[in-house]
XYZ file of C-alpha atoms in Angstrom:
672
model
C 116.137 106.922 114.869
C 115.510 108.681 111.655
C 115.799 106.745 108.142
C 115.135 109.086 105.074
C 114.895 106.304 102.246
C 115.565 107.649 98.743
C 113.864 105.868 96.005
C 110.978 107.421 93.925
C 108.333 109.836 94.752
C 106.168 111.420 92.300
C 104.426 115.239 93.267
C 101.182 116.081 91.819
C 102.612 119.496 90.255
C 105.929 117.809 89.548
C 107.368 120.981 91.329
C 110.866 120.502 92.617
C 110.625 120.424 96.373
C 108.229 118.298 98.561
C 106.608 119.809 101.516
C 105.372 117.634 104.218
C 103.282 118.397 107.219
C 105.207 119.397 110.326
C 103.691 116.188 112.264
C 104.140 113.890 109.540
C 107.808 113.068 109.478
C 111.324 113.402 111.177
C 109.874 113.899 114.890
C 112.803 113.767 117.196
C 115.067 114.375 114.883
C 117.936 115.718 117.263
C 117.722 112.603 119.171
C 118.145 110.277 115.882
C 121.290 108.444 115.902
C 121.667 106.694 112.368
C 120.322 107.583 108.972
C 120.130 105.510 105.578
C 119.903 106.179 102.282
C 119.124 104.434 99.200
C 120.000 105.666 96.063
C 118.725 104.524 93.126
C 118.693 105.578 89.267
C 116.074 108.181 88.204
C 113.302 106.305 86.410
C 111.860 108.966 84.489
C 112.540 112.602 83.034
C 110.349 115.565 84.179
C 109.287 119.167 82.971
C 110.396 121.203 85.579
C 109.240 124.630 84.042
C 106.693 124.832 87.257
C 109.381 124.194 89.392
C 108.909 126.391 92.738
C 111.633 128.567 94.333
C 112.311 128.917 97.805
C 110.108 125.970 99.541
C 112.164 123.782 102.103
C 112.085 120.004 100.681
C 110.995 119.200 104.225
C 109.443 121.034 107.250
C 111.031 119.718 110.507
C 109.048 119.672 114.084
C 110.791 118.340 117.106
C 108.756 116.487 119.701
C 109.459 114.077 122.446
C 109.298 110.593 121.557
C 109.011 107.355 123.937
C 109.500 104.596 121.377
C 112.698 104.196 118.967
C 111.032 104.640 115.659
C 112.173 104.569 111.968
C 111.014 106.865 109.611
C 110.914 106.555 105.672
C 110.422 109.100 102.965
C 110.534 108.761 99.124
C 111.792 111.244 96.872
C 113.001 111.529 93.004
C 116.728 111.673 92.917
C 116.120 114.956 91.109
C 116.259 116.404 94.306
C 119.443 114.950 95.073
C 121.287 118.103 95.894
C 118.194 119.293 98.107
C 118.421 116.315 99.885
C 122.408 116.593 100.336
C 121.843 120.062 101.823
C 119.292 118.510 104.340
C 121.733 115.909 105.360
C 124.327 118.627 105.993
C 121.964 121.028 107.974
C 120.286 118.452 110.050
C 122.065 114.940 110.050
C 125.970 115.654 110.507
C 125.875 118.367 113.277
C 126.944 115.839 115.883
C 129.188 112.923 116.188
C 126.514 110.764 117.030
C 124.748 110.867 113.495
C 125.708 107.584 111.306
C 125.039 107.857 107.454
C 124.843 104.814 105.492
C 123.725 104.713 101.817
C 123.436 102.164 98.918
C 123.738 102.721 95.286
C 126.863 105.071 95.733
C 129.228 101.545 96.852
C 129.130 102.645 100.635
C 127.002 99.526 101.348
C 126.838 96.347 99.418
C 123.465 97.255 97.414
C 122.173 93.710 97.287
C 122.857 92.671 100.856
C 121.192 95.878 101.985
C 118.137 94.853 99.411
C 118.283 91.254 101.462
C 118.123 92.539 104.780
C 115.412 94.921 103.793
C 113.315 92.186 102.273
C 113.523 89.772 105.353
C 112.927 92.720 107.972
C 109.651 93.468 106.306
C 108.543 89.766 105.745
C 109.206 89.266 109.340
C 107.710 92.218 111.097
C 104.792 93.360 109.144
C 101.620 91.216 108.397
C 100.174 91.250 105.062
C 103.628 92.530 103.482
C 103.170 90.138 100.418
C 100.280 90.341 98.180
C 99.085 88.780 94.925
C 97.946 91.068 92.315
C 94.456 89.998 90.893
C 93.286 92.697 88.314
C 90.090 91.423 87.636
C 88.820 90.205 91.028
C 86.595 92.429 93.419
C 89.593 93.000 95.466
C 92.650 93.502 93.483
C 95.107 92.948 96.378
C 95.121 89.267 97.814
C 97.036 89.745 101.068
C 98.966 86.793 102.258
C 99.455 85.513 105.639
C 103.229 85.992 107.080
C 104.664 82.449 107.554
C 106.145 81.783 110.793
C 109.626 80.977 108.853
C 110.011 83.159 106.059
C 112.746 81.020 104.549
C 113.856 80.154 102.157
C 112.630 82.267 99.200
C 113.541 83.539 95.669
C 113.530 87.399 94.917
C 113.501 88.311 91.672
C 114.854 91.950 91.416
C 114.051 93.616 88.184
C 115.937 96.778 87.540
C 118.006 97.697 84.386
C 118.321 93.934 84.022
C 116.983 91.054 86.173
C 118.790 89.403 89.310
C 117.349 86.257 90.776
C 118.685 85.719 94.470
C 118.060 82.554 96.373
C 117.660 83.641 100.110
C 118.154 80.780 102.714
C 118.715 82.487 105.959
C 119.282 85.984 107.644
C 122.821 86.260 106.420
C 122.886 83.269 103.289
C 121.883 84.363 100.079
C 123.310 83.575 96.412
C 122.610 85.278 93.322
C 121.733 81.961 91.125
C 120.990 83.843 87.853
C 119.417 86.798 86.068
C 118.959 88.270 82.619
C 120.285 91.384 80.893
C 116.500 91.833 79.513
C 114.775 93.545 82.337
C 113.424 97.196 82.815
C 116.021 98.868 81.061
C 115.261 96.941 78.084
C 111.385 97.618 78.058
C 112.182 101.438 78.677
C 115.129 101.617 75.939
C 113.116 99.292 73.215
C 110.341 101.326 74.060
C 111.808 104.567 73.843
C 112.867 103.583 70.095
C 109.766 102.239 69.222
C 107.296 105.048 70.366
C 109.700 107.856 71.127
C 108.449 108.087 74.398
C 110.999 108.753 76.780
C 108.927 108.675 80.136
C 108.944 105.233 81.649
C 105.585 105.952 83.437
C 104.113 107.047 80.233
C 105.348 104.090 78.515
C 103.591 101.959 80.898
C 100.259 104.021 80.293
C 100.902 103.543 76.790
C 100.713 99.973 77.160
C 97.849 99.789 79.346
C 95.853 101.200 76.713
C 97.450 98.552 74.005
C 96.153 95.385 72.248
C 99.186 92.884 71.746
C 97.250 90.756 69.597
C 97.695 93.352 66.862
C 101.255 93.068 67.075
C 102.007 89.689 68.361
C 101.218 86.427 66.135
C 99.214 83.913 67.890
C 98.940 80.029 67.848
C 95.655 80.452 65.857
C 97.075 82.672 63.643
C 99.518 79.755 62.417
C 97.333 77.053 63.011
C 93.744 78.204 62.686
C 93.020 77.302 66.242
C 94.580 75.679 69.164
C 97.362 72.969 69.036
C 95.762 70.410 70.978
C 98.289 67.801 70.715
C 100.832 70.095 72.348
C 98.295 71.842 74.669
C 98.919 75.096 73.478
C 95.683 77.417 73.365
C 94.734 79.522 70.274
C 95.456 82.613 72.073
C 98.855 82.063 73.266
C 101.488 84.298 72.090
C 103.504 82.102 69.297
C 106.095 85.054 68.371
C 106.275 88.449 69.970
C 106.136 91.286 67.344
C 105.298 88.302 64.969
C 102.770 90.380 62.786
C 104.985 93.294 62.411
C 107.318 91.297 59.582
C 104.620 90.550 57.219
C 101.852 93.354 57.818
C 102.087 96.175 55.707
C 100.650 98.685 57.858
C 101.755 100.977 60.868
C 101.240 99.772 64.794
C 100.034 102.018 67.361
C 102.235 103.128 69.965
C 99.797 101.600 72.414
C 99.998 97.989 70.866
C 103.995 98.079 70.303
C 104.518 99.119 74.169
C 101.747 96.510 75.297
C 103.674 93.602 73.082
C 107.011 94.855 74.568
C 105.654 94.569 78.204
C 104.452 91.004 77.470
C 107.670 89.679 75.696
C 109.620 90.888 78.714
C 107.478 90.156 81.499
C 107.181 86.588 79.957
C 110.662 86.104 79.593
C 111.184 87.000 83.294
C 108.351 84.791 84.248
C 109.748 81.895 82.648
C 113.016 82.425 83.936
C 111.595 82.927 87.631
C 109.525 79.664 87.223
C 112.675 77.501 86.075
C 114.708 78.875 88.959
C 112.180 78.107 91.292
C 111.771 74.679 90.253
C 115.086 73.880 89.867
C 115.867 75.249 93.594
C 112.282 73.681 94.925
C 111.053 77.090 95.912
C 107.528 77.973 96.008
C 107.821 81.439 97.441
C 108.978 84.012 94.686
C 108.754 87.793 95.385
C 109.242 90.326 92.503
C 110.602 93.940 93.071
C 112.833 96.482 91.610
C 111.629 99.823 89.623
C 110.060 97.458 86.621
C 107.425 96.649 89.521
C 106.628 99.720 91.512
C 103.152 98.859 92.402
C 102.396 99.045 88.494
C 99.276 97.360 87.771
C 100.336 96.577 84.016
C 103.664 94.813 85.154
C 102.099 93.313 88.147
C 99.163 91.656 85.992
C 101.552 90.564 83.234
C 103.964 88.969 85.805
C 101.178 87.326 87.089
C 99.983 85.888 84.322
C 103.235 84.695 83.082
C 104.039 82.951 86.293
C 100.528 81.241 86.515
C 100.793 79.833 83.039
C 104.444 78.294 83.335
C 103.926 77.155 86.799
C 100.274 75.938 86.067
C 99.064 77.603 89.129
C 101.475 75.854 91.542
C 103.565 79.072 92.402
C 102.066 82.419 92.911
C 103.728 85.791 91.743
C 104.182 87.779 95.013
C 104.890 91.322 95.258
C 105.761 93.626 98.641
C 103.782 96.700 99.980
C 106.734 98.276 101.106
C 109.225 97.317 98.051
C 110.407 100.424 97.535
C 111.811 100.758 101.189
C 114.079 97.657 101.343
C 117.613 99.039 100.156
C 116.983 101.966 102.611
C 115.731 99.758 105.648
C 118.895 97.282 104.719
C 121.336 99.905 104.761
C 119.931 100.918 108.334
C 120.046 97.464 109.601
C 123.856 97.240 108.273
C 124.836 100.321 109.983
C 122.878 99.416 113.087
C 124.447 95.881 113.701
C 126.390 96.565 116.936
C 122.650 97.569 118.208
C 121.255 94.320 116.781
C 118.091 95.818 115.755
C 116.748 92.109 114.813
C 116.720 91.421 118.488
C 113.232 93.362 118.567
C 110.235 93.137 116.893
C 108.969 96.192 115.014
C 105.586 97.257 114.064
C 103.899 99.498 111.232
C 103.129 102.804 112.523
C 99.615 103.874 110.335
C 99.574 106.955 111.981
C 102.777 107.954 109.963
C 102.507 105.875 107.056
C 101.029 106.955 103.987
C 99.432 103.424 102.695
C 98.941 101.881 99.428
C 97.641 104.140 96.739
C 95.085 102.933 93.926
C 96.735 101.149 91.145
C 94.034 101.906 88.837
C 95.391 102.276 84.831
C 92.620 104.845 84.464
C 94.502 107.386 86.744
C 97.123 109.373 85.039
C 100.599 107.869 86.607
C 101.690 111.315 87.262
C 98.545 111.961 89.567
C 98.484 109.036 91.634
C 101.486 109.553 93.522
C 104.308 106.896 92.346
C 101.796 104.234 90.797
C 100.697 102.594 94.346
C 104.103 102.690 96.188
C 104.431 104.501 99.637
C 105.473 107.913 100.080
C 106.240 107.788 103.962
C 106.627 104.403 106.173
C 106.954 104.520 109.952
C 108.081 101.800 111.993
C 108.089 101.368 115.778
C 110.285 99.259 117.671
C 108.269 97.219 120.187
C 109.218 96.820 123.925
C 108.937 92.810 123.390
C 109.951 90.276 120.832
C 106.856 88.924 119.319
C 106.221 85.067 118.387
C 103.623 82.839 117.651
C 101.376 81.257 120.516
C 102.785 77.612 120.768
C 99.444 76.505 120.831
C 98.135 77.310 117.367
C 97.655 74.377 115.413
C 99.022 75.508 112.186
C 100.771 79.036 112.680
C 101.101 79.135 108.979
C 97.119 79.017 108.106
C 96.140 81.269 111.226
C 94.226 84.166 110.383
C 93.492 86.697 113.470
C 90.375 88.611 111.794
C 87.107 86.759 111.905
C 85.900 89.353 108.655
C 88.061 90.670 105.743
C 86.421 94.138 105.519
C 88.827 94.455 102.075
C 86.584 92.170 100.490
C 83.194 92.299 102.298
C 81.833 95.798 100.869
C 78.902 95.818 103.287
C 80.649 95.335 106.221
C 83.388 97.638 105.425
C 80.642 100.367 104.863
C 79.112 99.783 108.422
C 82.402 99.408 110.284
C 83.862 102.680 108.767
C 80.321 104.479 109.610
C 80.554 103.398 113.056
C 84.194 104.331 113.594
C 83.562 107.906 112.347
C 80.512 108.218 114.334
C 82.034 107.386 117.589
C 85.031 109.694 116.820
C 83.264 113.010 118.614
C 83.349 110.845 121.890
C 87.039 109.534 121.476
C 88.068 113.281 121.304
C 86.016 113.943 124.437
C 87.612 111.468 126.207
C 90.974 112.298 125.165
C 90.551 115.875 126.477
C 89.104 114.517 129.518
C 92.071 112.475 130.197
C 94.352 115.654 130.066
C 92.385 118.352 131.743
C 95.128 119.932 133.256
C 97.095 120.047 129.816
C 95.900 123.538 128.287
C 96.543 122.548 124.497
C 94.730 118.891 124.998
C 91.998 120.123 122.905
C 94.110 121.516 120.086
C 95.761 118.128 119.930
C 92.537 116.216 120.236
C 91.290 118.445 117.169
C 94.450 117.332 115.320
C 93.855 113.762 116.159
C 90.058 114.190 114.991
C 91.195 115.344 111.640
C 94.002 112.881 110.929
C 91.990 109.803 111.940
C 89.008 111.351 109.955
C 91.350 111.512 106.962
C 92.724 107.752 107.528
C 88.925 106.652 107.300
C 88.233 108.511 104.077
C 91.382 107.071 102.808
C 90.567 103.575 103.777
C 86.732 103.789 102.316
C 88.496 104.590 98.656
C 91.500 102.510 99.260
C 90.681 99.860 101.786
C 93.612 97.985 101.067
C 96.188 100.829 102.273
C 97.552 98.637 104.960
C 97.190 95.253 104.150
C 93.726 93.740 104.557
C 91.228 95.771 106.391
C 89.554 94.853 109.492
C 87.919 95.873 112.672
C 91.406 95.211 114.384
C 93.243 97.424 111.904
C 90.429 99.916 112.412
C 91.282 100.094 116.006
C 94.652 99.993 115.586
C 94.968 103.057 113.390
C 93.006 104.935 115.903
C 95.489 103.832 118.759
C 98.299 105.202 116.646
C 96.945 108.246 115.813
C 95.604 109.045 119.641
C 99.614 108.456 120.549
C 100.481 110.492 117.730
C 99.168 113.441 119.539
C 100.321 112.290 123.204
C 97.227 110.751 124.179
C 98.349 107.251 125.045
C 95.312 106.363 127.138
C 92.002 108.185 126.945
C 90.593 106.044 129.291
C 93.158 107.013 132.221
C 90.714 109.392 134.176
C 87.513 107.088 133.594
C 86.090 105.085 136.736
C 85.887 101.466 135.287
C 84.182 98.625 136.830
C 85.443 95.300 135.250
C 82.563 92.964 134.840
C 83.247 89.705 133.201
C 80.898 89.001 130.073
C 80.907 85.514 130.850
C 78.800 86.215 134.169
C 76.163 88.095 131.786
C 75.514 84.928 130.181
C 73.704 83.583 133.105
C 71.208 86.071 133.043
C 70.325 85.558 129.368
C 67.838 82.885 128.157
C 69.134 79.747 126.713
C 69.908 78.216 124.130
C 72.594 81.141 123.215
C 73.567 81.800 120.028
C 76.533 79.482 120.213
C 76.085 77.266 122.954
C 78.319 74.656 124.044
C 77.727 75.075 128.094
C 76.811 71.573 128.763
C 79.881 69.956 126.981
C 81.794 72.361 129.058
C 80.050 70.965 132.455
C 80.682 67.799 131.147
C 84.265 68.161 130.730
C 84.810 69.454 134.235
C 83.556 66.317 135.697
C 86.605 65.103 134.216
C 90.470 65.560 135.206
C 91.493 68.774 135.784
C 93.455 70.619 133.273
C 97.291 71.086 133.868
C 97.200 74.956 132.937
C 94.763 77.534 131.415
C 95.784 80.569 129.911
C 93.335 83.211 130.698
C 92.483 86.819 129.410
C 90.016 87.022 132.330
C 88.943 84.559 134.911
C 90.568 82.677 137.896
C 87.966 80.219 138.754
C 89.679 77.261 137.880
C 92.253 77.709 140.407
C 89.923 75.796 143.066
C 90.543 72.666 140.888
C 94.188 72.602 141.139
C 94.603 74.160 137.978
C 97.700 76.577 137.215
C 96.373 79.808 135.871
C 98.187 82.395 133.573
C 96.563 85.766 133.188
C 97.786 87.521 130.060
C 96.794 91.367 129.616
C 97.439 93.756 127.357
C 101.050 95.238 127.647
C 99.730 98.988 126.873
C 96.553 100.499 127.243
C 93.602 100.144 124.832
C 90.062 101.564 125.314
C 89.151 100.411 128.856
C 91.295 97.303 128.875
C 93.092 96.547 131.892
C 97.013 96.521 131.235
C 99.306 94.296 133.156
C 100.217 96.926 135.358
C 97.190 97.649 136.363
C 96.268 94.181 137.002
C 99.448 93.137 138.681
C 98.039 96.072 141.447
C 94.274 94.603 141.202
C 95.367 91.485 141.638
C 97.820 92.305 144.987
C 94.777 93.896 146.503
C 92.368 90.977 145.895
C 95.198 88.814 147.367
C 94.935 90.683 150.548
C 91.132 89.668 150.828
C 90.950 86.219 149.189
C 92.757 82.956 150.487
C 92.544 81.385 147.223
C 93.758 83.819 145.098
C 96.782 84.799 148.198
C 97.707 80.947 148.285
C 98.039 80.772 144.322
C 100.106 83.745 143.789
C 102.507 82.468 146.675
C 102.673 78.836 145.297
C 103.346 80.409 141.821
C 99.942 78.714 140.544
C 98.724 82.313 139.329
C 100.882 83.957 137.010
C 100.306 87.469 135.360
C 102.386 87.981 132.004
C 102.206 90.562 129.491
C 100.444 89.513 125.890
C 102.559 91.869 124.091
C 99.389 93.814 122.577
C 98.106 97.220 122.981
C 95.057 96.357 121.175
C 91.256 95.285 122.204
C 91.774 92.455 119.442
C 94.134 89.496 119.750
C 96.684 88.230 117.419
C 97.881 84.876 118.424
C 100.919 85.389 115.976
C 102.393 88.331 117.354
C 102.646 87.766 121.206
C 105.211 88.501 123.866
C 107.912 86.076 123.826
C 107.973 85.537 127.676
C 104.358 84.475 127.222
C 105.204 81.894 124.547
C 107.807 80.432 127.036
C 105.563 80.438 129.759
C 102.673 78.665 128.122
C 105.270 76.027 126.677
C 107.138 75.491 130.113
C 103.560 74.744 131.787
C 102.286 72.268 129.737
C 99.122 74.742 129.157
C 96.051 72.588 127.738
C 93.306 75.213 127.910
C 93.008 78.832 126.249
C 90.052 80.797 127.272
C 89.383 83.973 125.329
C 86.876 86.209 126.308
C 85.026 89.468 124.786
C 83.892 90.749 121.541
C 87.605 91.915 120.276
C 89.300 88.766 121.154
C 86.669 86.160 120.447
C 84.458 87.733 117.960
C 86.438 90.138 115.702
C 89.593 88.119 116.181
C 90.155 84.404 116.956
C 86.435 83.130 116.085
C 87.851 80.459 113.818
C 91.096 80.344 115.462
C 92.290 76.454 115.771
C 94.056 75.410 118.641
C 96.014 72.379 119.592
C 94.518 72.299 122.776
C 90.889 72.676 124.395
C 89.798 76.562 124.107
C 86.792 78.704 125.358
C 85.656 81.357 123.657
C 83.262 83.889 125.417
C 81.655 87.029 124.571
C 78.451 88.930 124.928
C 77.720 90.244 121.397
C 76.736 94.225 122.136
C 76.436 95.609 118.604
C 73.092 94.996 116.755
C 74.511 94.627 113.375
C 77.306 92.073 114.220
C 74.540 89.775 116.136
C 72.455 90.053 112.818
C 75.385 89.133 111.021
C 75.777 85.895 112.719
C 72.260 85.118 113.056
C 71.338 86.532 116.302
C 70.190 89.582 118.425
C 71.599 92.262 120.368
C 73.121 90.728 123.359
C 73.401 87.310 121.789
C 75.874 84.955 123.900
C 78.550 83.085 122.190
C 79.880 79.912 124.504
C 82.057 78.185 122.187
C 84.058 75.526 123.720
C 86.417 73.559 121.293
C 88.283 70.522 121.311
C 90.849 69.246 118.982
C 89.940 65.949 117.174
C 93.064 64.250 118.450
C 91.828 64.653 121.737
C 88.094 64.293 121.435
C 86.934 61.073 123.577
C 90.048 61.506 125.899
C 87.954 62.700 128.743
């Protein structure tokens, strides 16, 4: 499935054509069924004196796809004629093509916007973020809440629409204002003679509003304590211009205007949020578009009027909501919401820097995406039912976005390991003559991703070891290397057995407590990622393994074969399989790490039906890089041998330190 989304895209040279690398966009175009286009108003004017002639808007390549995929690209509607030519040449040549569009009364624009917003909130972790201008990390990504409803969507276009969203199909426009982005642009143009929206924001970023605005201290000589008003609070927007006999700079007027409109919108949003008892407020629309100045002023306004009780939330993929919604509306017969979807890091551009020091014409739409790809996952993913509090669960142990030292170390590690990954990829397909060429393309693409993340660690949400591994897997798959370890002879050794060759006490050592627990009654059911030993105690065992290949981790299909062969030799295993006391289930993951909020729905059902009361998580990826601090509602074991000296030192140990972490939720302590 291919979906070009038509919001805005800036070109470095501002030429009239966009040339994309052939392996970047619209793969498998001939097999695509539906196309959705979000047509929005142009938000700035251009000087086209440097337009290029004869260059195509897109370069197309066709390759076999094994996954349903959504492709999105943003372009200025200045290029609408070229876009229509593209549609004519490529998208209407067969009866299977269906085209949906917003902005031209073909699909309801607000419906598409809401559907798109629901889709990204449900499917993309770290979709929403808080913008903190003066913090070390300017983006603070939010955990995806299991239940995304209800929320308030404040869409700031020419005017403002405030929408209360209660469910997938229930929403209501509860208010709005004629004072919005168009007001800022129009009044700004009159005041500064600047016609370009981005240029107006650039002026505002350099301005000082206190030169134009009248503050509380200008009236009272300081704070107005009895009313709780600080001296620096704006008492009257543009108040000084009425009495001062002087000219005001364009920058100061633009900044004052931006504050006036942002404060008005912020207060309006807060009033509606309180009226409807809503705590989640998302802002979008062309007035936002990732601009640091607008995000900062909106954030300040929300913080002020709610005294910090409500946060202003922004969306990484805000510019694609209309196109995503148009696609979903057009694909309702296929029920796309029955699947889970995941962002493909290999085909997505990533969030760009929003530094106001950079010229907005040179920073690719002020922080918004140029391209986005979403893959349909084979299974619906849900939370592990045993998470103590799904809304506060954070899979990753270290956020590399905020930890600069750890970030630099792991980026260096992944870059150093690149040659080895390339060699394994080629070795896995020795019979393919073009494998070396594809592997070299993988190397270039992944290295480029690492370089991007070094400068923009927030590009795909919170940067973690897990996301670095996922990005590498996505890039390998992009060049048809689904399993670089497929030709390797893998000897499966369980790390927990290594423990007994290492002198105690271990780095984390709850072994004695675990032995004491085993003297008590057996567990009803244990969810395992590695071991079978509890079968002899009468405990049912669920073995969860990866759905797809990742490094040399065993997959579910491989584990099925291994278990069958072991059962032929081991009567305990054989009996457990026959009596349905040993169950093999896919985890829904294709990563060496583990996100307990995105597991196969079938696995979650099995866990619930079998009253699972023990979870065993083993290995560095699953128990150290992720889930080290995960709180479960049942007993858990987290086991690993730390095979990285830097990480071991970070945790207070040395290489080959052992982690044997046995945890019991407080409500069950003392029962055994």
